[in-house]
Amino acid sequence: MESASREKSACFTGHRPDQLRGVAADDLRLELQNLIESAVQEGYTTFYCGMAMGTDILAGELAAALREQYPWVRLVAVVPFPEQSRGWPAEWKERYQALLQKCDDAVVLLPRSRPGGYHLRNRYMVDRSALLIGVYNGAPKGGTAYTVKYAQKKGLEIRLLRPESCRR
């Protein structure tokens, strides 16, 4: 993978589908698309996607779709380990595989699942980015909270949607 400029790179974080129940999907999609497109218009060219169910995959799909209008946008899948989607519902496995095919590059960090593998993935993305885009409900624990706190510690600009702002 060619090295992307950190200053022109962003990464995604956010909740899994179970934490987004009751959210108006179309509103969330539109708000997230607006955040990503604004970043592109500000000069961000590379987007790192952790490829998890929920926000990650949705944000990755939106970034990939923006390449029709902004062909210089690069999408990099950051996969914690090869079997990440094992045990997922069929719909999410299909979306995962389809998105992986649309990525310009993929980085697989570990040969197999291990404790801390998801945090390793999140740190990898944050360490290579200047901007964090995500969906976060403010919960003090969990992977999204960890990633937001790590991004704050590393001095990233952070743009978050609150799921409750997209309620039905």
PDB file of C-alpha atoms in Angstrom:
ATOM      1  CA  MET A   1       0.000   0.000   0.000  1.00  0.00           C
ATOM      2  CA  GLU A   2       1.297   3.411  -0.835  1.00  0.00           C
ATOM      3  CA  SER A   3       1.543   5.689   2.152  1.00  0.00           C
ATOM      4  CA  ALA A   4      -1.279   8.204   2.384  1.00  0.00           C
ATOM      5  CA  SER A   5      -0.715  11.643   3.861  1.00  0.00           C
ATOM      6  CA  ARG A   6      -1.993  11.685   7.444  1.00  0.00           C
ATOM      7  CA  GLU A   7      -3.144  15.296   6.986  1.00  0.00           C
ATOM      8  CA  LYS A   8      -5.416  14.243   4.117  1.00  0.00           C
ATOM      9  CA  SER A   9      -6.691  11.036   5.730  1.00  0.00           C
ATOM     10  CA  ALA A  10      -9.782  10.297   7.789  1.00  0.00           C
ATOM     11  CA  CYS A  11     -11.157   7.219   9.499  1.00  0.00           C
ATOM     12  CA  PHE A  12     -14.561   5.979  10.566  1.00  0.00           C
ATOM     13  CA  THR A  13     -15.954   4.735  13.857  1.00  0.00           C
ATOM     14  CA  GLY A  14     -19.416   4.051  15.156  1.00  0.00           C
ATOM     15  CA  HIS A  15     -21.913   1.712  16.600  1.00  0.00           C
ATOM     16  CA  ARG A  16     -23.011  -1.730  15.509  1.00  0.00           C
ATOM     17  CA  PRO A  17     -26.572  -2.303  14.248  1.00  0.00           C
ATOM     18  CA  ASP A  18     -27.955  -3.312  17.675  1.00  0.00           C
ATOM     19  CA  GLN A  19     -27.031   0.117  19.063  1.00  0.00           C
ATOM     20  CA  LEU A  20     -28.680   1.891  16.150  1.00  0.00           C
ATOM     21  CA  ARG A  21     -32.164   0.415  16.597  1.00  0.00           C
ATOM     22  CA  GLY A  22     -34.823   3.083  16.335  1.00  0.00           C
ATOM     23  CA  VAL A  23     -32.588   5.289  14.203  1.00  0.00           C
ATOM     24  CA  ALA A  24     -34.108   6.513  10.958  1.00  0.00           C
ATOM     25  CA  ALA A  25     -31.713   4.793   8.541  1.00  0.00           C
ATOM     26  CA  ASP A  26     -32.275   7.266   5.701  1.00  0.00           C
ATOM     27  CA  ASP A  27     -31.585  10.240   7.985  1.00  0.00           C
ATOM     28  CA  LEU A  28     -28.448   8.603   9.371  1.00  0.00           C
ATOM     29  CA  ARG A  29     -27.231   7.741   5.869  1.00  0.00           C
ATOM     30  CA  LEU A  30     -27.783  11.314   4.644  1.00  0.00           C
ATOM     31  CA  GLU A  31     -26.101  12.935   7.660  1.00  0.00           C
ATOM     32  CA  LEU A  32     -23.128  10.579   7.436  1.00  0.00           C
ATOM     33  CA  GLN A  33     -22.846  11.145   3.687  1.00  0.00           C
ATOM     34  CA  ASN A  34     -22.814  14.902   4.311  1.00  0.00           C
ATOM     35  CA  LEU A  35     -19.970  14.555   6.840  1.00  0.00           C
ATOM     36  CA  ILE A  36     -17.898  12.428   4.461  1.00  0.00           C
ATOM     37  CA  GLU A  37     -18.561  14.641   1.449  1.00  0.00           C
ATOM     38  CA  SER A  38     -17.642  17.757   3.446  1.00  0.00           C
ATOM     39  CA  ALA A  39     -14.339  16.109   4.343  1.00  0.00           C
ATOM     40  CA  VAL A  40     -13.695  15.350   0.657  1.00  0.00           C
ATOM     41  CA  GLN A  41     -14.467  18.941  -0.283  1.00  0.00           C
ATOM     42  CA  GLU A  42     -11.996  20.086   2.404  1.00  0.00           C
ATOM     43  CA  GLY A  43      -9.233  18.025   0.784  1.00  0.00           C
ATOM     44  CA  TYR A  44      -9.379  14.660   2.560  1.00  0.00           C
ATOM     45  CA  THR A  45      -8.514  11.984   0.026  1.00  0.00           C
ATOM     46  CA  THR A  46      -8.014   8.728   1.957  1.00  0.00           C
ATOM     47  CA  PHE A  47     -10.604   7.091   4.202  1.00  0.00           C
ATOM     48  CA  TYR A  48      -9.807   4.183   6.509  1.00  0.00           C
ATOM     49  CA  CYS A  49     -12.687   1.803   7.211  1.00  0.00           C
ATOM     50  CA  GLY A  50     -12.585  -0.804   9.992  1.00  0.00           C
ATOM     51  CA  MET A  51     -15.124  -2.973   8.131  1.00  0.00           C
ATOM     52  CA  ALA A  52     -17.334  -3.751  11.160  1.00  0.00           C
ATOM     53  CA  MET A  53     -21.097  -4.238  10.925  1.00  0.00           C
ATOM     54  CA  GLY A  54     -23.073  -1.031  11.252  1.00  0.00           C
ATOM     55  CA  THR A  55     -21.488   2.392  10.971  1.00  0.00           C
ATOM     56  CA  ASP A  56     -18.156   1.194   9.549  1.00  0.00           C
ATOM     57  CA  ILE A  57     -19.664  -0.585   6.576  1.00  0.00           C
ATOM     58  CA  LEU A  58     -22.238   2.148   5.959  1.00  0.00           C
ATOM     59  CA  ALA A  59     -19.541   4.852   5.991  1.00  0.00           C
ATOM     60  CA  GLY A  60     -17.349   2.762   3.702  1.00  0.00           C
ATOM     61  CA  GLU A  61     -20.202   2.282   1.252  1.00  0.00           C
ATOM     62  CA  LEU A  62     -20.876   6.016   1.245  1.00  0.00           C
ATOM     63  CA  ALA A  63     -17.207   6.862   0.671  1.00  0.00           C
ATOM     64  CA  ALA A  64     -17.022   4.345  -2.171  1.00  0.00           C
ATOM     65  CA  ALA A  65     -20.125   5.863  -3.779  1.00  0.00           C
ATOM     66  CA  LEU A  66     -18.601   9.348  -3.610  1.00  0.00           C
ATOM     67  CA  ARG A  67     -15.799   8.213  -5.912  1.00  0.00           C
ATOM     68  CA  GLU A  68     -18.161   8.610  -8.869  1.00  0.00           C
ATOM     69  CA  GLN A  69     -18.128  12.360  -8.226  1.00  0.00           C
ATOM     70  CA  TYR A  70     -14.647  12.540  -6.651  1.00  0.00           C
ATOM     71  CA  PRO A  71     -12.478   9.921  -8.396  1.00  0.00           C
ATOM     72  CA  TRP A  72      -9.391  10.768  -6.310  1.00  0.00           C
ATOM     73  CA  VAL A  73     -11.001   9.418  -3.115  1.00  0.00           C
ATOM     74  CA  ARG A  74      -9.235   6.296  -1.818  1.00  0.00           C
ATOM     75  CA  LEU A  75     -10.853   3.779   0.492  1.00  0.00           C
ATOM     76  CA  VAL A  76      -8.680   1.497   2.607  1.00  0.00           C
ATOM     77  CA  ALA A  77     -10.148  -1.495   4.453  1.00  0.00           C
ATOM     78  CA  VAL A  78      -8.449  -2.097   7.791  1.00  0.00           C
ATOM     79  CA  VAL A  79      -9.318  -5.675   8.713  1.00  0.00           C
ATOM     80  CA  PRO A  80      -8.298  -6.812  12.192  1.00  0.00           C
ATOM     81  CA  PHE A  81      -8.066 -10.486  11.115  1.00  0.00           C
ATOM     82  CA  PRO A  82      -9.219 -12.498   8.060  1.00  0.00           C
ATOM     83  CA  GLU A  83     -12.270 -14.093   9.691  1.00  0.00           C
ATOM     84  CA  GLN A  84     -13.760 -10.795  10.909  1.00  0.00           C
ATOM     85  CA  SER A  85     -17.169 -11.494   9.348  1.00  0.00           C
ATOM     86  CA  ARG A  86     -17.475 -15.087  10.604  1.00  0.00           C
ATOM     87  CA  GLY A  87     -20.786 -15.515  12.392  1.00  0.00           C
ATOM     88  CA  TRP A  88     -22.359 -12.388  10.936  1.00  0.00           C
ATOM     89  CA  PRO A  89     -25.866 -12.398   9.430  1.00  0.00           C
ATOM     90  CA  ALA A  90     -25.881 -13.081   5.682  1.00  0.00           C
ATOM     91  CA  GLU A  91     -26.849  -9.497   4.758  1.00  0.00           C
ATOM     92  CA  TRP A  92     -23.833  -8.071   6.580  1.00  0.00           C
ATOM     93  CA  LYS A  93     -21.465 -10.681   5.183  1.00  0.00           C
ATOM     94  CA  GLU A  94     -22.622  -9.753   1.677  1.00  0.00           C
ATOM     95  CA  ARG A  95     -22.178  -6.039   2.330  1.00  0.00           C
ATOM     96  CA  TYR A  96     -18.734  -6.708   3.837  1.00  0.00           C
ATOM     97  CA  GLN A  97     -17.582  -8.680   0.790  1.00  0.00           C
ATOM     98  CA  ALA A  98     -19.031  -6.153  -1.657  1.00  0.00           C
ATOM     99  CA  LEU A  99     -17.336  -3.269   0.158  1.00  0.00           C
ATOM    100  CA  LEU A 100     -14.030  -5.116   0.338  1.00  0.00           C
ATOM    101  CA  GLN A 101     -14.135  -5.422  -3.472  1.00  0.00           C
ATOM    102  CA  LYS A 102     -14.649  -1.655  -3.794  1.00  0.00           C
ATOM    103  CA  CYS A 103     -11.690  -0.753  -1.575  1.00  0.00           C
ATOM    104  CA  ASP A 104      -8.508   0.524  -3.178  1.00  0.00           C
ATOM    105  CA  ASP A 105      -6.441  -1.354  -0.648  1.00  0.00           C
ATOM    106  CA  ALA A 106      -6.850  -3.672   2.332  1.00  0.00           C
ATOM    107  CA  VAL A 107      -4.636  -4.105   5.363  1.00  0.00           C
ATOM    108  CA  VAL A 108      -5.040  -7.255   7.471  1.00  0.00           C
ATOM    109  CA  LEU A 109      -3.415  -6.694  10.847  1.00  0.00           C
ATOM    110  CA  LEU A 110      -3.442 -10.133  12.502  1.00  0.00           C
ATOM    111  CA  PRO A 111      -3.424 -13.724  11.214  1.00  0.00           C
ATOM    112  CA  ARG A 112      -6.320 -14.657  13.542  1.00  0.00           C
ATOM    113  CA  SER A 113      -8.624 -13.180  16.151  1.00  0.00           C
ATOM    114  CA  ARG A 114      -7.070 -12.338  19.497  1.00  0.00           C
ATOM    115  CA  PRO A 115      -7.947 -10.163  22.488  1.00  0.00           C
ATOM    116  CA  GLY A 116      -7.318  -6.537  21.692  1.00  0.00           C
ATOM    117  CA  GLY A 117      -7.479  -7.094  17.929  1.00  0.00           C
ATOM    118  CA  TYR A 118     -10.251  -4.578  17.403  1.00  0.00           C
ATOM    119  CA  HIS A 119      -8.470  -1.930  19.478  1.00  0.00           C
ATOM    120  CA  LEU A 120      -5.329  -2.568  17.413  1.00  0.00           C
ATOM    121  CA  ARG A 121      -7.369  -1.928  14.260  1.00  0.00           C
ATOM    122  CA  ASN A 122      -8.840   1.276  15.694  1.00  0.00           C
ATOM    123  CA  ARG A 123      -5.420   2.594  16.767  1.00  0.00           C
ATOM    124  CA  TYR A 124      -3.998   1.766  13.323  1.00  0.00           C
ATOM    125  CA  MET A 125      -6.669   3.899  11.639  1.00  0.00           C
ATOM    126  CA  VAL A 126      -6.440   6.811  14.082  1.00  0.00           C
ATOM    127  CA  ASP A 127      -2.633   6.857  13.905  1.00  0.00           C
ATOM    128  CA  ARG A 128      -2.855   7.406  10.144  1.00  0.00           C
ATOM    129  CA  SER A 129      -5.607  10.026  10.165  1.00  0.00           C
ATOM    130  CA  ALA A 130      -6.173  13.691  10.951  1.00  0.00           C
ATOM    131  CA  LEU A 131      -9.970  13.378  11.107  1.00  0.00           C
ATOM    132  CA  LEU A 132     -12.349  10.932  12.786  1.00  0.00           C
ATOM    133  CA  ILE A 133     -15.889  10.695  11.411  1.00  0.00           C
ATOM    134  CA  GLY A 134     -18.451   8.613  13.235  1.00  0.00           C
ATOM    135  CA  VAL A 135     -21.692   7.855  14.954  1.00  0.00           C
ATOM    136  CA  TYR A 136     -21.467   7.893  18.751  1.00  0.00           C
ATOM    137  CA  ASN A 137     -24.135   7.888  21.440  1.00  0.00           C
ATOM    138  CA  GLY A 138     -21.808   9.073  24.211  1.00  0.00           C
ATOM    139  CA  ALA A 139     -21.629   5.738  26.072  1.00  0.00           C
ATOM    140  CA  PRO A 140     -18.499   5.651  28.264  1.00  0.00           C
ATOM    141  CA  LYS A 141     -17.485   2.105  27.287  1.00  0.00           C
ATOM    142  CA  GLY A 142     -17.156   0.082  24.099  1.00  0.00           C
ATOM    143  CA  GLY A 143     -15.138   0.167  20.912  1.00  0.00           C
ATOM    144  CA  THR A 144     -16.528   3.461  19.673  1.00  0.00           C
ATOM    145  CA  ALA A 145     -15.848   5.162  23.018  1.00  0.00           C
ATOM    146  CA  TYR A 146     -12.315   3.749  22.987  1.00  0.00           C
ATOM    147  CA  THR A 147     -11.695   5.043  19.466  1.00  0.00           C
ATOM    148  CA  VAL A 148     -13.081   8.512  20.197  1.00  0.00           C
ATOM    149  CA  LYS A 149     -10.945   8.809  23.353  1.00  0.00           C
ATOM    150  CA  TYR A 150      -7.851   7.605  21.503  1.00  0.00           C
ATOM    151  CA  ALA A 151      -8.506  10.085  18.673  1.00  0.00           C
ATOM    152  CA  GLN A 152      -8.866  12.897  21.229  1.00  0.00           C
ATOM    153  CA  LYS A 153      -5.564  11.876  22.838  1.00  0.00           C
ATOM    154  CA  LYS A 154      -3.880  11.906  19.401  1.00  0.00           C
ATOM    155  CA  GLY A 155      -5.268  15.348  18.552  1.00  0.00           C
ATOM    156  CA  LEU A 156      -7.552  14.411  15.661  1.00  0.00           C
ATOM    157  CA  GLU A 157     -10.390  16.614  14.583  1.00  0.00           C
ATOM    158  CA  ILE A 158     -13.559  14.711  15.512  1.00  0.00           C
ATOM    159  CA  ARG A 159     -16.941  14.960  13.786  1.00  0.00           C
ATOM    160  CA  LEU A 160     -19.631  12.790  15.324  1.00  0.00           C
ATOM    161  CA  LEU A 161     -23.297  12.239  14.695  1.00  0.00           C
ATOM    162  CA  ARG A 162     -25.480  11.446  17.677  1.00  0.00           C
ATOM    163  CA  PRO A 163     -27.848   8.560  16.796  1.00  0.00           C
ATOM    164  CA  GLU A 164     -30.672  10.198  18.731  1.00  0.00           C
ATOM    165  CA  SER A 165     -30.607  13.082  16.245  1.00  0.00           C
ATOM    166  CA  CYS A 166     -31.772  10.573  13.597  1.00  0.00           C
ATOM    167  CA  ARG A 167     -34.650   8.944  15.531  1.00  0.00           C
ATOM    168  CA  ARG A 168     -37.864   7.970  13.867  1.00  0.00           C
TER     169      ARG A 168
END
